[in-house]
Amino acid sequence: MDTATLPQNVSASQPDAITGYRTFRLGSFEFSRDAYFATIRWPVKGTLHSHQMHADDFLRAMMRDIAWGFFYGWVNFDEVLGTRNHYGKVDLYAGSFNASYKDAGVDYLEQFETPVIMATFKAIMQDWVNEGFDPFAAPEETGTAFGVKHGDNLAAIDRTRIATKRMPGLDGDSPLRDDFPINRQFVDVAQDEPEIHAEPGFEKELHAFNLFKYLSRSDVTWNPSVTSVCKESLFCPTTEEFVLPVFHGNDRVEWFLQMSDEIVWDVGDKNTGEPRARVTMRAGDIAAMPADIRHKGYSQKRSMLLVWENATPNLPKRYESGELSPYPVQF
Amino acid sequence: MQQTVFGSLDSFRKGSIEIIQGKAENYAFSNVFEVASLAPPYQKTVVGKNLKFVVESLRAEGDSPWFAAAHDEFTVVMDGEVTVHFIKPATPGSLAPADSEGTVKLDGQPEGQSMGYVKLRRGHQALLPAGIAYQFRSVKPGVVLVQTILGPNSVEKWAEICLH
C-alpha cells in the first residue's frame, strides 16, 4: 500500500524503516505495530498512556469488528481497548470499561463517524496482516501474524457477515455453500439435502436446506451470519474454534443455542469486567446472555453455534433507561 | 479427527453454570432435547424469548395439528426425521389475521390446495411461509425448533426447564 492508495480520512505514516509497518492516527489515538505487538497510545491529562496486545490477538479482534460493521453494543478487543456501536457513530475507548482504569481516571473515549473509523481499521488490516496469516481462521488453520512486514492477505480480510433477507438459497437471497470445501473438523457431518416434493406450480414456494451442511462449509470462525429472518428475529449461526477474539458486551439480550460439541463462556460484568460466571454449553443447550454482561467463548473443537439476535433498533435505549430488565425471563 | 457431537432425545449431556456472582436463573439455561423429552407431542415449549420473539422446542411424534401464522416462521430438525406438509388456503390470508403474531392452531385440515411436502432430517431447516398451513408428521419421536413470535399456543414453563 503506498500513500496514494490510502483512503481519505485515514492518517498513516510512511512505512517504518525497520519493521515495514505504518503507524496510524485516529483522533487522538495512535496505533503502531512491531514484529510481535500492536501498541495503542492515547492522551490523559497531558501525557500519553499506552497499551499492548499480541499482534495476532489484535488482528483477530479487529477483523471481527470490521466484518460485523461494529456489531451490537461493545466489542472489547481485551480488558482495555474496544469499540461501542451507536449505529452511525462509533466510540473507540481505552480503559472506559475497566474498573481500575476508570477509578484512576486514565481511561479515554473518542467518538467517530462510522465511515471514518471503518476506513482506518481497514487500512490498518491491509497494512498489518501479512501474507500467510488469515485473521478469520483458527490458529491451527493459518500461518503466523508475527515478524516484520512481508506481503499482505487482502482476500482473507475482505470477508464480511452474510446478509440474508429471508433464508439462504431462495431466489435473490444469499447463496448456499455447495462450492465451499467441508472444514477438516466437520468431515463427519452428513451432507444430504432435504427432499422437497413440491406439487406443480409450488416449486419456488417450498424451501429447505441442510443447515448443518451449510455450517460445515463455513470458511471462517466466530462470524455470526444470518440464516433466517422472522421480522426482527435473526438466527445467526456460526462455526467456532479456539477463542472468540473479542469480549462481546451487548446493548441488548442475545441467546446462544449450541448445535454441536461444546463451548465454555467466560461471563463478566459489562462495565467493570469483573467475572460473573462460566457457562458450559453442550449440544442442545440454550442460554441467554443478559444485557448487562460481556462474554468470551472457548471452543476446543470446531463447533456449531446458533447466535440469536433481536435487531429491533430502539433496544439499547430501553435497556439503558431501565425500562427493560437485563434478564429476558423471570421465574 | 474428533467426532462431531450432536444431541438427540436419547443422548444429550446438559451443560452447567459455575456462578461467581449473580444467579443461574439470569441465563435461562435449558436443553432442547431434555425439554422435548418431557413434553407432550407438539407442545410449543418456549426455550428462548427475546421480548416478543421466541424459539420453541417441540417433540415431534405422530401428526401435529395444522398450524399457520401471518408471518414467516422457520423450523430446524434437531433429531429424527420429520416431514412438513403444506396447504395454500383457498382464500389468501384466511388462516391467521393479517396483524396477528405467533402460531395459530387450525381446527383440522384447512380448505385449499396441497403444495407438497418437505422431508427433513437432523440439521435440516425449512421455511414455514406466511399465510400457509403446515403440519409436522413424524413416525418416530424427534425434536424440532420453531423460530416464531410468542403466540397463544406458546407454552412458558421456565421454572421447570431452567437451571437454578
XYZ file of C-alpha atoms in Angstrom:
495
model
C 0.000 0.000 0.000
C 1.591 3.312 -0.991
C 0.308 6.580 0.403
C -1.674 7.250 -2.763
C -3.871 4.186 -2.108
C -4.811 5.250 1.431
C -8.476 6.245 1.597
C -9.426 9.785 2.511
C -9.716 10.426 6.249
C -7.007 7.855 7.017
C -3.901 9.240 8.653
C -0.890 6.970 8.233
C 2.861 7.370 8.467
C 5.347 6.174 5.910
C 6.383 2.539 6.486
C 8.848 2.179 9.368
C 12.407 1.652 8.140
C 12.948 -1.429 10.345
C 9.561 -3.169 10.707
C 7.995 -2.077 7.417
C 4.672 -1.245 9.110
C 2.853 2.077 9.074
C 1.654 3.894 12.198
C -1.945 5.154 12.118
C -3.712 8.015 13.858
C -7.407 8.140 14.585
C -8.438 11.245 16.520
C -6.097 11.283 19.497
C -5.390 7.550 19.325
C -2.218 6.190 17.774
C -1.869 2.586 16.522
C 1.542 1.084 15.790
C 2.873 -2.443 15.479
C 6.203 -4.229 15.509
C 7.160 -7.856 14.969
C 5.130 -9.078 17.976
C 2.854 -6.399 19.357
C 0.215 -3.842 18.477
C 0.639 -0.716 20.624
C -2.149 1.773 21.246
C -1.483 5.206 22.752
C -3.928 7.831 23.991
C -3.639 11.135 25.842
C -4.585 11.536 29.522
C -4.037 14.816 31.361
C -1.246 15.930 29.050
C 0.677 12.649 28.981
C 0.402 9.589 26.769
C -0.808 6.254 28.141
C -0.175 3.061 26.231
C -1.412 -0.500 25.919
C -0.047 -3.527 24.074
C -1.678 -6.603 22.608
C -0.158 -9.612 20.856
C -0.369 -8.771 17.142
C -2.351 -11.950 16.338
C -4.954 -11.277 19.059
C -5.269 -7.669 17.972
C -5.741 -8.540 14.293
C -8.316 -11.272 15.037
C -10.311 -8.831 17.164
C -10.136 -6.015 14.627
C -11.125 -8.455 11.863
C -14.402 -9.251 13.657
C -15.137 -5.594 14.409
C -14.738 -4.720 10.713
C -16.615 -7.742 9.350
C -19.501 -7.170 11.742
C -19.727 -3.442 10.995
C -19.035 -2.812 14.755
C -21.796 -5.330 15.639
C -24.190 -4.738 18.547
C -23.002 -2.784 21.576
C -19.474 -3.181 22.922
C -16.710 -5.077 21.121
C -13.878 -5.345 23.669
C -10.601 -6.321 21.992
C -9.369 -7.135 25.510
C -9.800 -5.744 29.026
C -8.688 -2.233 27.950
C -9.342 -1.497 24.280
C -12.650 -1.645 22.420
C -15.450 -0.033 20.431
C -19.090 0.712 21.114
C -21.524 0.881 18.204
C -24.032 3.743 18.089
C -25.173 2.714 14.572
C -23.829 5.648 12.557
C -21.240 6.670 15.115
C -18.741 4.523 16.990
C -16.918 5.096 20.293
C -13.309 3.969 20.472
C -12.153 3.616 24.066
C -9.218 2.635 26.233
C -9.951 1.652 29.825
C -13.505 3.059 29.835
C -14.955 -0.330 30.810
C -12.146 -1.402 33.119
C -12.771 -0.717 36.812
C -9.108 0.104 37.624
C -8.549 2.478 34.699
C -11.886 4.155 35.338
C -11.215 4.661 39.068
C -7.770 6.079 38.296
C -9.185 8.429 35.641
C -6.741 7.239 32.965
C -9.441 5.998 30.594
C -10.097 7.723 27.278
C -13.016 7.626 24.838
C -13.475 9.348 21.498
C -16.436 9.143 19.133
C -16.071 8.837 15.342
C -18.355 8.798 12.329
C -18.639 5.124 11.332
C -17.103 5.539 7.827
C -14.038 7.273 9.299
C -13.196 4.627 11.917
C -14.065 1.861 9.447
C -11.683 3.258 6.814
C -8.877 3.496 9.366
C -9.457 -0.018 10.737
C -9.470 -1.451 7.200
C -6.268 0.411 6.340
C -4.623 -0.987 9.484
C -5.633 -4.524 8.488
C -4.417 -4.034 4.918
C -1.043 -2.927 6.210
C -0.577 -5.176 9.254
C -1.895 -8.554 8.031
C 0.990 -10.376 6.357
C 0.944 -12.959 3.617
C 0.011 -16.362 5.045
C -1.929 -15.059 8.068
C -5.742 -15.282 7.998
C -7.187 -13.399 10.996
C -10.573 -15.076 10.389
C -9.165 -18.611 10.806
C -8.401 -20.738 13.874
C -4.683 -20.875 14.791
C -4.263 -24.453 13.536
C -5.590 -23.403 10.133
C -3.312 -20.493 9.356
C 0.225 -19.109 9.481
C 1.789 -16.594 11.827
C 0.951 -12.931 12.364
C 4.435 -12.195 13.700
C 7.577 -10.773 12.135
C 8.415 -7.737 10.033
C 6.108 -6.826 7.194
C 6.022 -9.429 4.453
C 3.327 -9.219 1.780
C -0.384 -8.993 2.556
C -3.576 -11.100 2.583
C -6.227 -8.830 1.139
C -8.535 -11.702 0.127
C -8.705 -13.011 3.689
C -9.641 -9.680 5.237
C -12.298 -8.776 2.688
C -14.939 -11.210 4.019
C -17.994 -9.895 5.880
C -21.100 -11.202 7.630
C -23.522 -12.813 5.221
C -26.597 -10.610 4.816
C -29.707 -12.706 4.309
C -33.118 -11.200 3.590
C -35.273 -14.263 4.314
C -33.331 -17.540 4.027
C -30.209 -18.648 2.107
C -30.830 -20.406 -1.201
C -34.043 -18.552 -2.068
C -34.171 -16.683 -5.388
C -32.479 -13.318 -4.945
C -31.206 -14.182 -1.458
C -27.776 -15.167 -0.096
C -26.277 -18.325 -1.670
C -25.745 -21.784 -0.205
C -22.186 -23.045 0.207
C -22.005 -26.063 -2.100
C -18.871 -24.603 -3.695
C -17.030 -24.322 -0.376
C -14.994 -27.293 0.922
C -16.051 -29.052 4.135
C -13.955 -27.894 7.078
C -11.438 -30.515 8.238
C -13.185 -30.783 11.630
C -16.647 -31.351 10.110
C -15.844 -34.099 7.592
C -18.174 -36.466 9.514
C -21.172 -34.125 9.143
C -23.892 -35.545 6.838
C -24.126 -33.672 3.540
C -27.594 -34.873 2.470
C -30.108 -32.215 1.463
C -33.788 -32.291 2.477
C -36.170 -33.858 -0.025
C -38.529 -31.261 -1.455
C -41.654 -32.747 -3.016
C -43.455 -29.688 -4.384
C -46.719 -30.009 -6.260
C -46.580 -28.465 -9.752
C -46.567 -24.680 -9.518
C -45.221 -24.573 -5.961
C -41.563 -25.371 -6.703
C -40.440 -21.881 -5.717
C -42.563 -21.659 -2.570
C -41.354 -24.717 -0.664
C -37.838 -24.182 0.594
C -35.470 -26.174 2.781
C -31.739 -26.764 3.027
C -29.246 -28.616 5.192
C -28.172 -26.029 7.763
C -25.540 -28.313 9.342
C -24.016 -28.955 5.888
C -24.022 -25.191 5.287
C -22.221 -24.628 8.597
C -19.761 -27.475 7.975
C -18.570 -25.443 4.953
C -18.116 -22.143 6.763
C -14.626 -20.876 5.911
C -14.378 -18.549 8.918
C -14.632 -18.816 12.705
C -16.693 -16.684 15.101
C -18.716 -14.831 12.468
C -22.491 -14.880 13.117
C -24.228 -14.862 9.720
C -27.979 -14.651 9.174
C -29.842 -17.808 8.011
C -33.469 -16.983 8.846
C -35.427 -13.773 9.333
C -38.697 -13.638 11.290
C -39.288 -9.868 11.352
C -36.510 -8.565 13.697
C -35.686 -12.059 14.986
C -32.448 -13.202 13.337
C -30.907 -16.669 13.501
C -27.161 -16.092 13.025
C -25.325 -19.424 13.272
C -21.547 -19.630 13.040
C -18.729 -22.136 13.476
C -16.432 -21.693 16.423
C -12.877 -22.832 17.127
C -10.226 -21.644 19.605
C -11.393 -18.425 21.336
C -13.838 -15.692 20.409
C -11.314 -12.948 19.585
C -13.340 -10.294 21.431
C -15.168 -9.978 24.741
C -18.632 -9.001 23.490
C -20.821 -6.769 25.652
C -24.208 -6.473 24.003
C -26.563 -3.483 24.222
C -29.477 -5.967 24.304
C -30.159 -9.569 25.314
C -28.964 -12.274 22.941
C -29.285 -16.062 23.101
C -26.972 -18.955 22.278
C -28.098 -22.405 21.195
C -25.254 -24.907 20.991
C -25.900 -27.055 17.905
C -22.887 -29.357 18.192
C -19.960 -30.124 20.501
C -19.149 -27.740 23.360
C -18.312 -24.126 24.167
C -17.375 -22.622 27.538
C -18.308 -18.964 28.010
C -16.466 -16.623 30.354
C -19.016 -14.061 31.521
C -18.046 -10.774 33.171
C -19.672 -7.537 34.253
C -20.195 -5.331 31.176
C -18.977 -2.146 32.823
C -16.149 -3.308 35.088
C -15.083 -6.627 33.584
C -15.342 -8.443 36.929
C -16.021 -12.207 36.496
C -19.610 -13.364 36.968
C -19.910 -16.915 35.634
C -18.556 -19.661 33.426
C -21.250 -21.281 31.307
C -20.568 -24.690 29.721
C -22.871 -25.408 26.784
C -23.190 -28.765 25.019
C -25.318 -29.855 22.043
C -28.936 -28.804 22.598
C -28.205 -26.344 25.394
C -29.766 -22.899 25.052
C -28.982 -19.922 27.296
C -29.491 -16.187 27.415
C -26.653 -13.710 27.593
C -28.160 -10.898 29.726
C -27.841 -7.265 28.622
C -25.509 -6.312 31.499
C -22.624 -8.716 30.853
C -19.739 -9.294 28.458
C -18.829 -12.765 27.212
C -15.990 -14.625 25.525
C -16.248 -18.213 24.254
C -13.748 -21.099 24.145
C -14.269 -23.954 21.688
C -11.734 -26.766 21.722
C -13.192 -28.475 18.631
C -14.794 -26.515 15.811
C -18.440 -26.393 16.873
C -21.763 -25.154 15.541
C -23.376 -22.309 17.478
C -26.682 -20.578 16.820
C -26.473 -16.930 17.867
C -29.971 -15.472 18.092
C -30.365 -11.690 17.886
C -33.257 -9.264 18.165
C -32.419 -6.485 15.692
C -35.150 -4.060 16.834
C -33.426 -0.635 16.594
C -34.570 1.118 19.785
C -33.485 -1.605 22.241
C -30.233 -0.051 23.607
C -32.109 2.983 24.986
C -34.812 0.812 26.520
C -32.252 -1.345 28.339
C -30.170 1.652 29.409
C -33.160 3.534 30.795
C -34.154 0.525 32.895
C -37.450 0.117 31.044
C -36.303 -3.386 30.113
C -34.702 -5.828 32.537
C -31.260 -7.101 31.514
C -32.643 -10.612 32.126
C -35.070 -11.863 29.460
C -37.316 -14.023 31.651
C -38.257 -14.032 35.322
C -39.303 -17.216 37.057
C -10.233 -36.472 13.994
C -12.564 -35.757 16.878
C -16.139 -36.810 16.175
C -18.717 -34.033 15.811
C -21.114 -34.467 18.735
C -24.789 -33.761 18.141
C -27.541 -34.298 20.694
C -30.690 -36.394 20.446
C -33.679 -37.341 22.582
C -31.828 -40.476 23.668
C -28.421 -38.949 24.087
C -27.683 -35.474 25.370
C -25.369 -34.159 28.052
C -26.666 -30.955 29.575
C -24.017 -28.346 30.388
C -23.683 -26.304 33.541
C -23.138 -22.854 35.040
C -20.372 -22.038 37.512
C -21.525 -18.893 39.299
C -19.003 -16.373 40.608
C -21.503 -13.540 41.163
C -25.252 -13.371 40.487
C -27.834 -16.083 39.833
C -28.010 -19.054 37.476
C -31.636 -18.083 36.638
C -30.373 -14.987 34.803
C -29.135 -17.226 31.992
C -32.453 -19.146 31.488
C -30.387 -22.229 30.667
C -32.182 -25.336 29.360
C -31.566 -28.158 26.894
C -33.925 -28.529 23.921
C -33.675 -32.348 23.930
C -34.480 -32.575 27.633
C -37.401 -30.167 27.182
C -38.762 -32.184 24.239
C -38.251 -35.493 26.030
C -40.502 -34.347 28.902
C -43.209 -32.601 26.837
C -46.316 -33.967 25.127
C -46.062 -34.254 21.326
C -46.036 -30.893 19.545
C -46.299 -28.786 22.675
C -44.684 -25.498 21.661
C -42.403 -25.063 24.661
C -40.615 -21.714 24.732
C -36.877 -22.232 25.327
C -35.755 -18.777 24.192
C -37.572 -15.448 24.490
C -36.341 -12.058 23.355
C -39.207 -9.641 24.052
C -41.971 -10.870 21.718
C -39.761 -13.226 19.696
C -39.354 -16.872 20.712
C -37.572 -20.121 19.948
C -39.711 -23.147 20.708
C -38.700 -26.777 21.191
C -41.281 -29.337 20.028
C -41.318 -33.075 20.476
C -42.221 -34.422 17.006
C -44.234 -37.618 17.312
C -47.138 -38.628 15.062
C -49.089 -35.902 13.246
C -49.193 -32.367 14.635
C -52.212 -30.087 14.420
C -52.288 -27.889 11.314
C -50.602 -24.578 12.091
C -50.295 -21.223 10.313
C -49.048 -17.702 11.014
C -49.444 -14.288 9.414
C -45.631 -14.024 9.155
C -42.788 -16.325 8.128
C -41.696 -18.947 10.633
C -38.787 -21.383 10.365
C -38.108 -24.868 11.629
C -34.866 -26.780 12.197
C -34.918 -30.524 12.860
C -32.570 -31.329 15.746
C -33.294 -35.077 15.927
C -35.271 -37.656 13.946
C -36.962 -37.491 10.566
C -39.890 -35.135 10.113
C -41.981 -34.308 7.071
C -43.748 -30.974 6.812
C -46.861 -30.821 4.636
C -48.105 -27.516 3.241
C -51.558 -26.290 2.134
C -52.229 -22.996 0.414
C -55.617 -21.727 1.624
C -58.353 -21.141 -0.959
C -58.663 -17.581 0.356
C -55.268 -15.915 0.923
C -54.874 -14.531 4.442
C -57.774 -16.566 5.788
C -55.804 -18.722 8.252
C -54.278 -16.083 10.531
C -55.475 -12.458 10.903
C -53.112 -10.165 8.977
C -51.972 -8.227 12.048
C -51.638 -11.292 14.294
C -48.336 -12.650 15.580
C -47.390 -16.143 16.660
C -48.580 -19.546 15.557
C -52.305 -20.175 15.064
C -53.543 -23.717 15.672
C -56.104 -24.613 12.990
C -59.216 -26.658 13.525
C -58.462 -29.741 11.441
C -57.143 -29.691 7.879
C -57.825 -26.374 6.142
C -59.527 -25.994 2.760
C -57.067 -25.327 -0.019
C -54.553 -26.759 -2.412
C -51.764 -29.109 -1.365
C -48.373 -27.528 -2.080
C -46.486 -30.734 -1.345
C -44.115 -31.593 1.475
C -40.501 -31.464 2.563
C -38.731 -34.358 4.275
C -36.250 -33.161 6.893
C -33.565 -34.955 8.841
C -31.202 -33.725 11.551
C -29.796 -30.299 10.768
C -32.261 -29.535 8.004
C -34.059 -26.184 8.022
C -37.331 -25.325 6.300
C -39.231 -22.124 5.647
C -42.793 -22.094 7.013
C -44.129 -19.335 4.736
C -46.524 -16.638 5.956
C -50.178 -17.449 5.378
C -49.574 -21.130 4.522
C -50.895 -24.025 6.628
C -48.350 -26.634 7.696
C -48.361 -29.915 9.556
C -45.451 -31.879 11.040
C -45.515 -35.662 10.663
C -43.037 -37.946 12.370
C -43.160 -41.716 12.673
C -40.579 -41.884 15.447
C -40.003 -39.302 18.204
C -37.881 -36.382 17.086
C -37.170 -32.766 18.034
C -37.885 -29.634 16.021
C -37.155 -25.998 16.792
C -39.517 -23.271 15.624
C -38.436 -19.646 15.217
C -41.542 -17.502 15.633
C -43.272 -14.880 17.782
C -44.898 -15.565 21.148
C -48.468 -16.690 20.444
C -51.495 -18.225 22.143
C -50.065 -21.724 21.676
C -46.617 -20.950 23.097
C -46.091 -22.641 26.481
C -43.791 -20.974 29.014
C -42.616 -23.127 31.936
C -39.211 -21.648 32.731
C -39.026 -22.838 36.337
C -39.463 -26.427 35.159
C -36.883 -26.378 32.383
C -34.122 -23.985 33.509
C -31.086 -24.428 35.712
C -31.482 -22.606 39.016
